[in-house]
């Protein structure tokens, strides 16, 4: 059970809601007749009946009997979709559709034979 008391000060309205069971006070910045205050009065007091979160929200590793997160997956690679990375990958994998004609052409031929 909750009770509400409306206070008006400096052209503003505030409603103080008090739980009659535990004495906890909360407030809304609206009048007593508004939807916000009416919903707050109908809700159960969070101090009298605290929420019980399920164990699954605390970490997936607890279901396997582990005390800490084993960090199995490792760090995520960053920014693997950039233009420079894709060009470098295409060069490494031999997917390039075009080549250069410059002073290093002979060196690249030697590297291709060695690989």
PDB file of N, CA and C in Angstrom:
ATOM      1  N   UNK A   1       0.842  -1.171   0.000  1.00  0.00           N
ATOM      2  CA  UNK A   1       0.000   0.000   0.000  1.00  0.00           C
ATOM      3  C   UNK A   1       0.888   1.235   0.000  1.00  0.00           C
ATOM      4  N   UNK A   2       0.551   2.207  -0.834  1.00  0.00           N
ATOM      5  CA  UNK A   2       1.325   3.431  -0.917  1.00  0.00           C
ATOM      6  C   UNK A   2       0.393   4.628  -0.750  1.00  0.00           C
ATOM      7  N   UNK A   3       0.969   5.702  -0.260  1.00  0.00           N
ATOM      8  CA  UNK A   3       0.216   6.946  -0.151  1.00  0.00           C
ATOM      9  C   UNK A   3       0.965   8.028  -0.922  1.00  0.00           C
ATOM     10  N   UNK A   4       0.218   8.980  -1.456  1.00  0.00           N
ATOM     11  CA  UNK A   4       0.822  10.041  -2.250  1.00  0.00           C
ATOM     12  C   UNK A   4       0.462  11.394  -1.657  1.00  0.00           C
ATOM     13  N   UNK A   5       1.437  12.304  -1.726  1.00  0.00           N
ATOM     14  CA  UNK A   5       1.230  13.657  -1.224  1.00  0.00           C
ATOM     15  C   UNK A   5       1.780  14.627  -2.271  1.00  0.00           C
ATOM     16  N   UNK A   6       0.945  15.531  -2.731  1.00  0.00           N
ATOM     17  CA  UNK A   6       1.347  16.470  -3.771  1.00  0.00           C
ATOM     18  C   UNK A   6       1.829  17.765  -3.151  1.00  0.00           C
ATOM     19  N   UNK A   7       2.993  18.240  -3.612  1.00  0.00           N
ATOM     20  CA  UNK A   7       3.591  19.483  -3.109  1.00  0.00           C
ATOM     21  C   UNK A   7       3.770  20.426  -4.294  1.00  0.00           C
ATOM     22  N   UNK A   8       3.443  21.688  -4.091  1.00  0.00           N
ATOM     23  CA  UNK A   8       3.624  22.696  -5.121  1.00  0.00           C
ATOM     24  C   UNK A   8       4.539  23.777  -4.571  1.00  0.00           C
ATOM     25  N   UNK A   9       5.684  23.983  -5.265  1.00  0.00           N
ATOM     26  CA  UNK A   9       6.634  24.999  -4.835  1.00  0.00           C
ATOM     27  C   UNK A   9       7.264  25.646  -6.064  1.00  0.00           C
ATOM     28  N   UNK A  10       7.332  26.952  -6.087  1.00  0.00           N
ATOM     29  CA  UNK A  10       7.927  27.717  -7.184  1.00  0.00           C
ATOM     30  C   UNK A  10       7.327  27.328  -8.531  1.00  0.00           C
ATOM     31  N   UNK A  11       6.026  27.260  -8.590  1.00  0.00           N
ATOM     32  CA  UNK A  11       5.288  26.969  -9.813  1.00  0.00           C
ATOM     33  C   UNK A  11       5.610  25.575 -10.378  1.00  0.00           C
ATOM     34  N   UNK A  12       6.008  24.668  -9.537  1.00  0.00           N
ATOM     35  CA  UNK A  12       6.285  23.286  -9.951  1.00  0.00           C
ATOM     36  C   UNK A  12       5.541  22.331  -9.025  1.00  0.00           C
ATOM     37  N   UNK A  13       5.200  21.162  -9.583  1.00  0.00           N
ATOM     38  CA  UNK A  13       4.459  20.162  -8.816  1.00  0.00           C
ATOM     39  C   UNK A  13       5.332  18.931  -8.642  1.00  0.00           C
ATOM     40  N   UNK A  14       5.332  18.396  -7.435  1.00  0.00           N
ATOM     41  CA  UNK A  14       6.057  17.153  -7.141  1.00  0.00           C
ATOM     42  C   UNK A  14       5.174  16.304  -6.248  1.00  0.00           C
ATOM     43  N   UNK A  15       5.104  15.011  -6.568  1.00  0.00           N
ATOM     44  CA  UNK A  15       4.324  14.081  -5.757  1.00  0.00           C
ATOM     45  C   UNK A  15       5.283  13.163  -5.008  1.00  0.00           C
ATOM     46  N   UNK A  16       5.146  13.140  -3.686  1.00  0.00           N
ATOM     47  CA  UNK A  16       5.976  12.266  -2.852  1.00  0.00           C
ATOM     48  C   UNK A  16       5.153  11.033  -2.522  1.00  0.00           C
ATOM     49  N   UNK A  17       5.706   9.866  -2.886  1.00  0.00           N
ATOM     50  CA  UNK A  17       5.018   8.592  -2.676  1.00  0.00           C
ATOM     51  C   UNK A  17       5.713   7.864  -1.532  1.00  0.00           C
ATOM     52  N   UNK A  18       4.935   7.456  -0.525  1.00  0.00           N
ATOM     53  CA  UNK A  18       5.476   6.780   0.645  1.00  0.00           C
ATOM     54  C   UNK A  18       4.873   5.389   0.760  1.00  0.00           C
ATOM     55  N   UNK A  19       5.722   4.385   0.965  1.00  0.00           N
ATOM     56  CA  UNK A  19       5.253   3.012   1.174  1.00  0.00           C
ATOM     57  C   UNK A  19       4.821   2.894   2.636  1.00  0.00           C
ATOM     58  N   UNK A  20       3.601   2.429   2.851  1.00  0.00           N
ATOM     59  CA  UNK A  20       3.103   2.323   4.225  1.00  0.00           C
ATOM     60  C   UNK A  20       3.681   1.109   4.948  1.00  0.00           C
ATOM     61  N   UNK A  21       4.254   0.143   4.222  1.00  0.00           N
ATOM     62  CA  UNK A  21       4.844  -1.042   4.857  1.00  0.00           C
ATOM     63  C   UNK A  21       6.251  -0.775   5.379  1.00  0.00           C
ATOM     64  N   UNK A  22       7.112  -0.220   4.508  1.00  0.00           N
ATOM     65  CA  UNK A  22       8.507  -0.048   4.915  1.00  0.00           C
ATOM     66  C   UNK A  22       8.907   1.409   5.122  1.00  0.00           C
ATOM     67  N   UNK A  23       8.090   2.364   4.687  1.00  0.00           N
ATOM     68  CA  UNK A  23       8.384   3.775   4.913  1.00  0.00           C
ATOM     69  C   UNK A  23       9.291   4.401   3.867  1.00  0.00           C
ATOM     70  N   UNK A  24       9.616   3.707   2.809  1.00  0.00           N
ATOM     71  CA  UNK A  24      10.476   4.251   1.763  1.00  0.00           C
ATOM     72  C   UNK A  24       9.729   5.325   0.987  1.00  0.00           C
ATOM     73  N   UNK A  25      10.428   6.414   0.681  1.00  0.00           N
ATOM     74  CA  UNK A  25       9.793   7.494  -0.075  1.00  0.00           C
ATOM     75  C   UNK A  25      10.439   7.607  -1.454  1.00  0.00           C
ATOM     76  N   UNK A  26       9.604   7.821  -2.453  1.00  0.00           N
ATOM     77  CA  UNK A  26      10.038   8.125  -3.805  1.00  0.00           C
ATOM     78  C   UNK A  26       9.232   9.315  -4.277  1.00  0.00           C
ATOM     79  N   UNK A  27       9.574   9.848  -5.446  1.00  0.00           N
ATOM     80  CA  UNK A  27       8.827  11.006  -5.919  1.00  0.00           C
ATOM     81  C   UNK A  27       8.694  10.966  -7.434  1.00  0.00           C
ATOM     82  N   UNK A  28       7.710  11.680  -7.924  1.00  0.00           N
ATOM     83  CA  UNK A  28       7.542  11.944  -9.344  1.00  0.00           C
ATOM     84  C   UNK A  28       7.388  13.443  -9.515  1.00  0.00           C
ATOM     85  N   UNK A  29       7.785  13.940 -10.668  1.00  0.00           N
ATOM     86  CA  UNK A  29       7.686  15.375 -10.934  1.00  0.00           C
ATOM     87  C   UNK A  29       6.378  15.710 -11.639  1.00  0.00           C
ATOM     88  N   UNK A  30       5.312  15.043 -11.244  1.00  0.00           N
ATOM     89  CA  UNK A  30       3.989  15.277 -11.814  1.00  0.00           C
ATOM     90  C   UNK A  30       2.970  15.347 -10.683  1.00  0.00           C
ATOM     91  N   UNK A  31       1.744  15.659 -11.038  1.00  0.00           N
ATOM     92  CA  UNK A  31       0.680  15.711 -10.046  1.00  0.00           C
ATOM     93  C   UNK A  31       0.170  14.321  -9.693  1.00  0.00           C
ATOM     94  N   UNK A  32      -0.727  14.254  -8.722  1.00  0.00           N
ATOM     95  CA  UNK A  32      -1.237  12.957  -8.261  1.00  0.00           C
ATOM     96  C   UNK A  32      -2.220  12.323  -9.238  1.00  0.00           C
ATOM     97  N   UNK A  33      -2.833  13.120 -10.106  1.00  0.00           N
ATOM     98  CA  UNK A  33      -3.851  12.599 -11.007  1.00  0.00           C
ATOM     99  C   UNK A  33      -3.281  12.131 -12.343  1.00  0.00           C
ATOM    100  N   UNK A  34      -1.973  12.208 -12.542  1.00  0.00           N
ATOM    101  CA  UNK A  34      -1.381  11.855 -13.831  1.00  0.00           C
ATOM    102  C   UNK A  34      -1.153  10.348 -13.946  1.00  0.00           C
ATOM    103  N   UNK A  35      -0.949   9.911 -15.170  1.00  0.00           N
ATOM    104  CA  UNK A  35      -0.735   8.490 -15.444  1.00  0.00           C
ATOM    105  C   UNK A  35       0.555   7.982 -14.793  1.00  0.00           C
ATOM    106  N   UNK A  36       1.599   8.796 -14.802  1.00  0.00           N
ATOM    107  CA  UNK A  36       2.890   8.404 -14.219  1.00  0.00           C
ATOM    108  C   UNK A  36       2.759   8.114 -12.734  1.00  0.00           C
ATOM    109  N   UNK A  37       2.097   8.987 -12.025  1.00  0.00           N
ATOM    110  CA  UNK A  37       1.931   8.807 -10.581  1.00  0.00           C
ATOM    111  C   UNK A  37       1.005   7.635 -10.279  1.00  0.00           C
ATOM    112  N   UNK A  38      -0.054   7.480 -11.046  1.00  0.00           N
ATOM    113  CA  UNK A  38      -0.984   6.366 -10.821  1.00  0.00           C
ATOM    114  C   UNK A  38      -0.296   5.020 -11.044  1.00  0.00           C
ATOM    115  N   UNK A  39       0.560   4.933 -12.062  1.00  0.00           N
ATOM    116  CA  UNK A  39       1.302   3.687 -12.292  1.00  0.00           C
ATOM    117  C   UNK A  39       2.298   3.426 -11.172  1.00  0.00           C
ATOM    118  N   UNK A  40       2.936   4.485 -10.663  1.00  0.00           N
ATOM    119  CA  UNK A  40       3.882   4.331  -9.554  1.00  0.00           C
ATOM    120  C   UNK A  40       3.176   3.873  -8.284  1.00  0.00           C
ATOM    121  N   UNK A  41       1.962   4.329  -8.076  1.00  0.00           N
ATOM    122  CA  UNK A  41       1.206   3.901  -6.900  1.00  0.00           C
ATOM    123  C   UNK A  41       0.773   2.439  -7.007  1.00  0.00           C
ATOM    124  N   UNK A  42       0.503   1.958  -8.193  1.00  0.00           N
ATOM    125  CA  UNK A  42       0.053   0.578  -8.374  1.00  0.00           C
ATOM    126  C   UNK A  42       1.195  -0.431  -8.342  1.00  0.00           C
ATOM    127  N   UNK A  43       2.413   0.011  -8.685  1.00  0.00           N
ATOM    128  CA  UNK A  43       3.553  -0.905  -8.659  1.00  0.00           C
ATOM    129  C   UNK A  43       3.897  -1.301  -7.236  1.00  0.00           C
ATOM    130  N   UNK A  44       4.504  -2.493  -7.104  1.00  0.00           N
ATOM    131  CA  UNK A  44       4.954  -2.910  -5.777  1.00  0.00           C
ATOM    132  C   UNK A  44       6.229  -2.154  -5.404  1.00  0.00           C
ATOM    133  N   UNK A  45       6.456  -2.006  -4.128  1.00  0.00           N
ATOM    134  CA  UNK A  45       7.625  -1.282  -3.631  1.00  0.00           C
ATOM    135  C   UNK A  45       8.883  -2.103  -3.898  1.00  0.00           C
ATOM    136  N   UNK A  46       9.906  -1.468  -4.464  1.00  0.00           N
ATOM    137  CA  UNK A  46      11.132  -2.200  -4.779  1.00  0.00           C
ATOM    138  C   UNK A  46      11.945  -2.526  -3.525  1.00  0.00           C
ATOM    139  N   UNK A  47      11.743  -1.798  -2.452  1.00  0.00           N
ATOM    140  CA  UNK A  47      12.441  -2.097  -1.202  1.00  0.00           C
ATOM    141  C   UNK A  47      11.807  -3.290  -0.493  1.00  0.00           C
ATOM    142  N   UNK A  48      10.476  -3.349  -0.513  1.00  0.00           N
ATOM    143  CA  UNK A  48       9.782  -4.460   0.140  1.00  0.00           C
ATOM    144  C   UNK A  48       9.949  -5.774  -0.634  1.00  0.00           C
ATOM    145  N   UNK A  49       9.911  -5.692  -1.949  1.00  0.00           N
ATOM    146  CA  UNK A  49      10.034  -6.903  -2.771  1.00  0.00           C
ATOM    147  C   UNK A  49      11.097  -6.681  -3.844  1.00  0.00           C
ATOM    148  N   UNK A  50      12.383  -6.877  -3.497  1.00  0.00           N
ATOM    149  CA  UNK A  50      13.449  -6.643  -4.472  1.00  0.00           C
ATOM    150  C   UNK A  50      13.388  -7.654  -5.611  1.00  0.00           C
ATOM    151  N   UNK A  51      13.887  -7.250  -6.758  1.00  0.00           N
ATOM    152  CA  UNK A  51      13.886  -8.114  -7.934  1.00  0.00           C
ATOM    153  C   UNK A  51      14.929  -9.206  -7.769  1.00  0.00           C
ATOM    154  N   UNK A  52      14.573 -10.417  -8.178  1.00  0.00           N
ATOM    155  CA  UNK A  52      15.504 -11.539  -8.153  1.00  0.00           C
ATOM    156  C   UNK A  52      15.940 -11.818  -9.585  1.00  0.00           C
ATOM    157  N   UNK A  53      17.173 -11.473  -9.915  1.00  0.00           N
ATOM    158  CA  UNK A  53      17.675 -11.729 -11.253  1.00  0.00           C
ATOM    159  C   UNK A  53      18.096 -13.192 -11.366  1.00  0.00           C
ATOM    160  N   UNK A  54      17.819 -13.825 -12.479  1.00  0.00           N
ATOM    161  CA  UNK A  54      18.246 -15.213 -12.635  1.00  0.00           C
ATOM    162  C   UNK A  54      19.766 -15.318 -12.733  1.00  0.00           C
ATOM    163  N   UNK A  55      20.294 -16.473 -12.395  1.00  0.00           N
ATOM    164  CA  UNK A  55      21.737 -16.699 -12.385  1.00  0.00           C
ATOM    165  C   UNK A  55      22.330 -16.586 -13.775  1.00  0.00           C
ATOM    166  N   UNK A  56      21.540 -16.835 -14.808  1.00  0.00           N
ATOM    167  CA  UNK A  56      22.059 -16.819 -16.171  1.00  0.00           C
ATOM    168  C   UNK A  56      22.516 -15.420 -16.590  1.00  0.00           C
ATOM    169  N   UNK A  57      21.998 -14.366 -15.975  1.00  0.00           N
ATOM    170  CA  UNK A  57      22.409 -13.010 -16.332  1.00  0.00           C
ATOM    171  C   UNK A  57      23.749 -12.618 -15.742  1.00  0.00           C
ATOM    172  N   UNK A  58      24.331 -13.446 -14.901  1.00  0.00           N
ATOM    173  CA  UNK A  58      25.588 -13.091 -14.268  1.00  0.00           C
ATOM    174  C   UNK A  58      26.795 -13.591 -15.050  1.00  0.00           C
ATOM    175  N   UNK A  59      26.636 -14.492 -15.985  1.00  0.00           N
ATOM    176  CA  UNK A  59      27.753 -14.985 -16.783  1.00  0.00           C
ATOM    177  C   UNK A  59      27.504 -16.409 -17.232  1.00  0.00           C
ATOM    178  N   UNK A  60      27.804 -16.668 -18.496  1.00  0.00           N
ATOM    179  CA  UNK A  60      27.542 -17.995 -19.049  1.00  0.00           C
ATOM    180  C   UNK A  60      28.448 -19.052 -18.441  1.00  0.00           C
ATOM    181  N   UNK A  61      29.621 -18.670 -17.945  1.00  0.00           N
ATOM    182  CA  UNK A  61      30.586 -19.643 -17.421  1.00  0.00           C
ATOM    183  C   UNK A  61      30.131 -20.249 -16.102  1.00  0.00           C
ATOM    184  N   UNK A  62      29.213 -19.608 -15.383  1.00  0.00           N
ATOM    185  CA  UNK A  62      28.727 -20.158 -14.115  1.00  0.00           C
ATOM    186  C   UNK A  62      27.914 -21.424 -14.334  1.00  0.00           C
ATOM    187  N   UNK A  63      27.266 -21.535 -15.501  1.00  0.00           N
ATOM    188  CA  UNK A  63      26.499 -22.741 -15.796  1.00  0.00           C
ATOM    189  C   UNK A  63      27.395 -23.957 -15.968  1.00  0.00           C
ATOM    190  N   UNK A  64      28.667 -23.728 -16.302  1.00  0.00           N
ATOM    191  CA  UNK A  64      29.624 -24.821 -16.471  1.00  0.00           C
ATOM    192  C   UNK A  64      30.453 -25.072 -15.220  1.00  0.00           C
ATOM    193  N   UNK A  65      30.123 -24.387 -14.131  1.00  0.00           N
ATOM    194  CA  UNK A  65      30.833 -24.602 -12.872  1.00  0.00           C
ATOM    195  C   UNK A  65      32.143 -23.850 -12.776  1.00  0.00           C
ATOM    196  N   UNK A  66      32.390 -22.852 -13.617  1.00  0.00           N
ATOM    197  CA  UNK A  66      33.627 -22.074 -13.571  1.00  0.00           C
ATOM    198  C   UNK A  66      33.413 -20.811 -12.746  1.00  0.00           C
ATOM    199  N   UNK A  67      34.471 -20.344 -12.102  1.00  0.00           N
ATOM    200  CA  UNK A  67      34.378 -19.152 -11.263  1.00  0.00           C
ATOM    201  C   UNK A  67      34.602 -17.866 -12.050  1.00  0.00           C
ATOM    202  N   UNK A  68      35.421 -17.920 -13.098  1.00  0.00           N
ATOM    203  CA  UNK A  68      35.727 -16.733 -13.890  1.00  0.00           C
ATOM    204  C   UNK A  68      35.518 -17.023 -15.368  1.00  0.00           C
ATOM    205  N   UNK A  69      35.410 -15.980 -16.144  1.00  0.00           N
ATOM    206  CA  UNK A  69      35.250 -16.103 -17.582  1.00  0.00           C
ATOM    207  C   UNK A  69      36.549 -16.630 -18.194  1.00  0.00           C
ATOM    208  N   UNK A  70      36.534 -17.770 -18.869  1.00  0.00           N
ATOM    209  CA  UNK A  70      37.771 -18.311 -19.429  1.00  0.00           C
ATOM    210  C   UNK A  70      38.244 -17.577 -20.667  1.00  0.00           C
ATOM    211  N   UNK A  71      37.427 -16.696 -21.244  1.00  0.00           N
ATOM    212  CA  UNK A  71      37.794 -15.904 -22.412  1.00  0.00           C
ATOM    213  C   UNK A  71      38.276 -16.807 -23.538  1.00  0.00           C
ATOM    214  N   UNK A  72      37.429 -17.729 -23.923  1.00  0.00           N
ATOM    215  CA  UNK A  72      37.766 -18.753 -24.908  1.00  0.00           C
ATOM    216  C   UNK A  72      37.968 -18.166 -26.290  1.00  0.00           C
ATOM    217  N   UNK A  73      37.189 -17.173 -26.635  1.00  0.00           N
ATOM    218  CA  UNK A  73      37.146 -16.729 -28.017  1.00  0.00           C
ATOM    219  C   UNK A  73      38.280 -15.810 -28.410  1.00  0.00           C
ATOM    220  N   UNK A  74      38.961 -15.188 -27.490  1.00  0.00           N
ATOM    221  CA  UNK A  74      40.058 -14.302 -27.815  1.00  0.00           C
ATOM    222  C   UNK A  74      39.567 -12.948 -28.303  1.00  0.00           C
ATOM    223  N   UNK A  75      40.491 -12.054 -28.571  1.00  0.00           N
ATOM    224  CA  UNK A  75      40.098 -10.720 -29.012  1.00  0.00           C
ATOM    225  C   UNK A  75      39.568 -10.723 -30.436  1.00  0.00           C
ATOM    226  N   UNK A  76      38.638  -9.820 -30.698  1.00  0.00           N
ATOM    227  CA  UNK A  76      38.091  -9.698 -32.041  1.00  0.00           C
ATOM    228  C   UNK A  76      39.074  -8.951 -32.939  1.00  0.00           C
ATOM    229  N   UNK A  77      39.289  -9.416 -34.165  1.00  0.00           N
ATOM    230  CA  UNK A  77      40.120  -8.637 -35.082  1.00  0.00           C
ATOM    231  C   UNK A  77      39.396  -7.338 -35.451  1.00  0.00           C
ATOM    232  N   UNK A  78      40.144  -6.257 -35.508  1.00  0.00           N
ATOM    233  CA  UNK A  78      39.506  -4.961 -35.739  1.00  0.00           C
ATOM    234  C   UNK A  78      39.618  -4.531 -37.184  1.00  0.00           C
ATOM    235  N   UNK A  79      38.535  -3.967 -37.688  1.00  0.00           N
ATOM    236  CA  UNK A  79      38.498  -3.281 -38.961  1.00  0.00           C
ATOM    237  C   UNK A  79      39.062  -4.109 -40.107  1.00  0.00           C
ATOM    238  N   UNK A  80      38.568  -5.306 -40.293  1.00  0.00           N
ATOM    239  CA  UNK A  80      39.028  -6.175 -41.372  1.00  0.00           C
ATOM    240  C   UNK A  80      38.275  -5.931 -42.675  1.00  0.00           C
ATOM    241  N   UNK A  81      37.520  -4.855 -42.753  1.00  0.00           N
ATOM    242  CA  UNK A  81      36.760  -4.582 -43.963  1.00  0.00           C
ATOM    243  C   UNK A  81      37.238  -3.309 -44.656  1.00  0.00           C
ATOM    244  N   UNK A  82      38.313  -2.715 -44.174  1.00  0.00           N
ATOM    245  CA  UNK A  82      38.815  -1.489 -44.783  1.00  0.00           C
ATOM    246  C   UNK A  82      39.400  -1.752 -46.161  1.00  0.00           C
ATOM    247  N   UNK A  83      39.458  -0.714 -46.982  1.00  0.00           N
ATOM    248  CA  UNK A  83      39.950  -0.843 -48.348  1.00  0.00           C
ATOM    249  C   UNK A  83      41.416  -1.289 -48.365  1.00  0.00           C
ATOM    250  N   UNK A  84      42.233  -0.696 -47.506  1.00  0.00           N
ATOM    251  CA  UNK A  84      43.657  -1.057 -47.488  1.00  0.00           C
ATOM    252  C   UNK A  84      43.851  -2.521 -47.094  1.00  0.00           C
ATOM    253  N   UNK A  85      43.112  -2.979 -46.075  1.00  0.00           N
ATOM    254  CA  UNK A  85      43.254  -4.375 -45.658  1.00  0.00           C
ATOM    255  C   UNK A  85      42.825  -5.318 -46.768  1.00  0.00           C
ATOM    256  N   UNK A  86      41.728  -4.987 -47.476  1.00  0.00           N
ATOM    257  CA  UNK A  86      41.253  -5.866 -48.544  1.00  0.00           C
ATOM    258  C   UNK A  86      42.237  -5.922 -49.707  1.00  0.00           C
ATOM    259  N   UNK A  87      42.874  -4.789 -50.020  1.00  0.00           N
ATOM    260  CA  UNK A  87      43.875  -4.788 -51.087  1.00  0.00           C
ATOM    261  C   UNK A  87      45.082  -5.620 -50.685  1.00  0.00           C
ATOM    262  N   UNK A  88      45.540  -5.460 -49.444  1.00  0.00           N
ATOM    263  CA  UNK A  88      46.683  -6.249 -48.973  1.00  0.00           C
ATOM    264  C   UNK A  88      46.355  -7.738 -48.962  1.00  0.00           C
ATOM    265  N   UNK A  89      45.154  -8.075 -48.567  1.00  0.00           N
ATOM    266  CA  UNK A  89      44.754  -9.486 -48.580  1.00  0.00           C
ATOM    267  C   UNK A  89      44.704 -10.027 -50.008  1.00  0.00           C
ATOM    268  N   UNK A  90      44.211  -9.240 -50.941  1.00  0.00           N
ATOM    269  CA  UNK A  90      44.154  -9.675 -52.337  1.00  0.00           C
ATOM    270  C   UNK A  90      45.554  -9.876 -52.895  1.00  0.00           C
ATOM    271  N   UNK A  91      46.493  -9.021 -52.505  1.00  0.00           N
ATOM    272  CA  UNK A  91      47.882  -9.202 -52.947  1.00  0.00           C
ATOM    273  C   UNK A  91      48.471 -10.481 -52.371  1.00  0.00           C
ATOM    274  N   UNK A  92      48.232 -10.727 -51.076  1.00  0.00           N
ATOM    275  CA  UNK A  92      48.775 -11.932 -50.443  1.00  0.00           C
ATOM    276  C   UNK A  92      48.205 -13.202 -51.051  1.00  0.00           C
ATOM    277  N   UNK A  93      46.913 -13.173 -51.332  1.00  0.00           N
ATOM    278  CA  UNK A  93      46.242 -14.384 -51.808  1.00  0.00           C
ATOM    279  C   UNK A  93      46.342 -14.564 -53.325  1.00  0.00           C
ATOM    280  N   UNK A  94      46.873 -13.570 -54.028  1.00  0.00           N
ATOM    281  CA  UNK A  94      46.992 -13.685 -55.478  1.00  0.00           C
ATOM    282  C   UNK A  94      45.691 -13.411 -56.194  1.00  0.00           C
ATOM    283  N   UNK A  95      44.833 -12.619 -55.629  1.00  0.00           N
ATOM    284  CA  UNK A  95      43.535 -12.326 -56.241  1.00  0.00           C
ATOM    285  C   UNK A  95      43.547 -11.050 -57.057  1.00  0.00           C
ATOM    286  N   UNK A  96      44.695 -10.391 -57.164  1.00  0.00           N
ATOM    287  CA  UNK A  96      44.754  -9.102 -57.849  1.00  0.00           C
ATOM    288  C   UNK A  96      44.455  -9.267 -59.325  1.00  0.00           C
ATOM    289  N   UNK A  97      43.587  -8.429 -59.863  1.00  0.00           N
ATOM    290  CA  UNK A  97      43.227  -8.478 -61.275  1.00  0.00           C
ATOM    291  C   UNK A  97      44.134  -7.582 -62.106  1.00  0.00           C
ATOM    292  N   UNK A  98      44.958  -6.788 -61.473  1.00  0.00           N
ATOM    293  CA  UNK A  98      45.849  -5.884 -62.184  1.00  0.00           C
ATOM    294  C   UNK A  98      47.212  -5.898 -61.508  1.00  0.00           C
ATOM    295  N   UNK A  99      48.248  -5.551 -62.238  1.00  0.00           N
ATOM    296  CA  UNK A  99      49.609  -5.507 -61.696  1.00  0.00           C
ATOM    297  C   UNK A  99      50.257  -4.185 -62.078  1.00  0.00           C
ATOM    298  N   UNK A 100      51.395  -3.913 -61.515  1.00  0.00           N
ATOM    299  CA  UNK A 100      52.124  -2.690 -61.800  1.00  0.00           C
ATOM    300  C   UNK A 100      53.153  -2.963 -62.887  1.00  0.00           C
ATOM    301  N   UNK A 101      53.466  -1.956 -63.641  1.00  0.00           N
ATOM    302  CA  UNK A 101      54.598  -1.983 -64.562  1.00  0.00           C
ATOM    303  C   UNK A 101      55.547  -0.887 -64.109  1.00  0.00           C
ATOM    304  N   UNK A 102      56.469  -1.245 -63.226  1.00  0.00           N
ATOM    305  CA  UNK A 102      57.414  -0.272 -62.704  1.00  0.00           C
ATOM    306  C   UNK A 102      58.781  -0.921 -62.599  1.00  0.00           C
ATOM    307  N   UNK A 103      59.706  -0.255 -61.881  1.00  0.00           N
ATOM    308  CA  UNK A 103      61.087  -0.757 -61.788  1.00  0.00           C
ATOM    309  C   UNK A 103      61.225  -2.012 -60.935  1.00  0.00           C
ATOM    310  N   UNK A 104      60.179  -2.419 -60.196  1.00  0.00           N
ATOM    311  CA  UNK A 104      60.262  -3.598 -59.333  1.00  0.00           C
ATOM    312  C   UNK A 104      59.640  -4.840 -59.970  1.00  0.00           C
ATOM    313  N   UNK A 105      59.334  -4.797 -61.251  1.00  0.00           N
ATOM    314  CA  UNK A 105      58.666  -5.919 -61.919  1.00  0.00           C
ATOM    315  C   UNK A 105      59.520  -7.180 -61.848  1.00  0.00           C
ATOM    316  N   UNK A 106      60.804  -7.043 -62.087  1.00  0.00           N
ATOM    317  CA  UNK A 106      61.696  -8.214 -62.066  1.00  0.00           C
ATOM    318  C   UNK A 106      61.807  -8.801 -60.656  1.00  0.00           C
ATOM    319  N   UNK A 107      61.839  -7.941 -59.643  1.00  0.00           N
ATOM    320  CA  UNK A 107      61.913  -8.449 -58.263  1.00  0.00           C
ATOM    321  C   UNK A 107      60.670  -9.229 -57.897  1.00  0.00           C
ATOM    322  N   UNK A 108      59.529  -8.761 -58.361  1.00  0.00           N
ATOM    323  CA  UNK A 108      58.288  -9.486 -58.047  1.00  0.00           C
ATOM    324  C   UNK A 108      58.258 -10.831 -58.755  1.00  0.00           C
ATOM    325  N   UNK A 109      58.809 -10.925 -59.930  1.00  0.00           N
ATOM    326  CA  UNK A 109      58.880 -12.219 -60.626  1.00  0.00           C
ATOM    327  C   UNK A 109      59.724 -13.203 -59.833  1.00  0.00           C
ATOM    328  N   UNK A 110      60.826 -12.696 -59.268  1.00  0.00           N
ATOM    329  CA  UNK A 110      61.693 -13.560 -58.460  1.00  0.00           C
ATOM    330  C   UNK A 110      60.995 -14.019 -57.184  1.00  0.00           C
ATOM    331  N   UNK A 111      60.205 -13.154 -56.575  1.00  0.00           N
ATOM    332  CA  UNK A 111      59.475 -13.510 -55.358  1.00  0.00           C
ATOM    333  C   UNK A 111      58.382 -14.538 -55.668  1.00  0.00           C
ATOM    334  N   UNK A 112      57.751 -14.425 -56.811  1.00  0.00           N
ATOM    335  CA  UNK A 112      56.693 -15.358 -57.176  1.00  0.00           C
ATOM    336  C   UNK A 112      57.267 -16.755 -57.403  1.00  0.00           C
ATOM    337  N   UNK A 113      58.466 -16.855 -57.991  1.00  0.00           N
ATOM    338  CA  UNK A 113      59.102 -18.152 -58.219  1.00  0.00           C
ATOM    339  C   UNK A 113      59.554 -18.788 -56.902  1.00  0.00           C
ATOM    340  N   UNK A 114      60.029 -17.955 -55.972  1.00  0.00           N
ATOM    341  CA  UNK A 114      60.505 -18.462 -54.678  1.00  0.00           C
ATOM    342  C   UNK A 114      59.356 -18.990 -53.844  1.00  0.00           C
ATOM    343  N   UNK A 115      58.197 -18.406 -53.984  1.00  0.00           N
ATOM    344  CA  UNK A 115      57.049 -18.793 -53.171  1.00  0.00           C
ATOM    345  C   UNK A 115      56.448 -20.018 -53.755  1.00  0.00           C
TER     346      UNK A 115
END
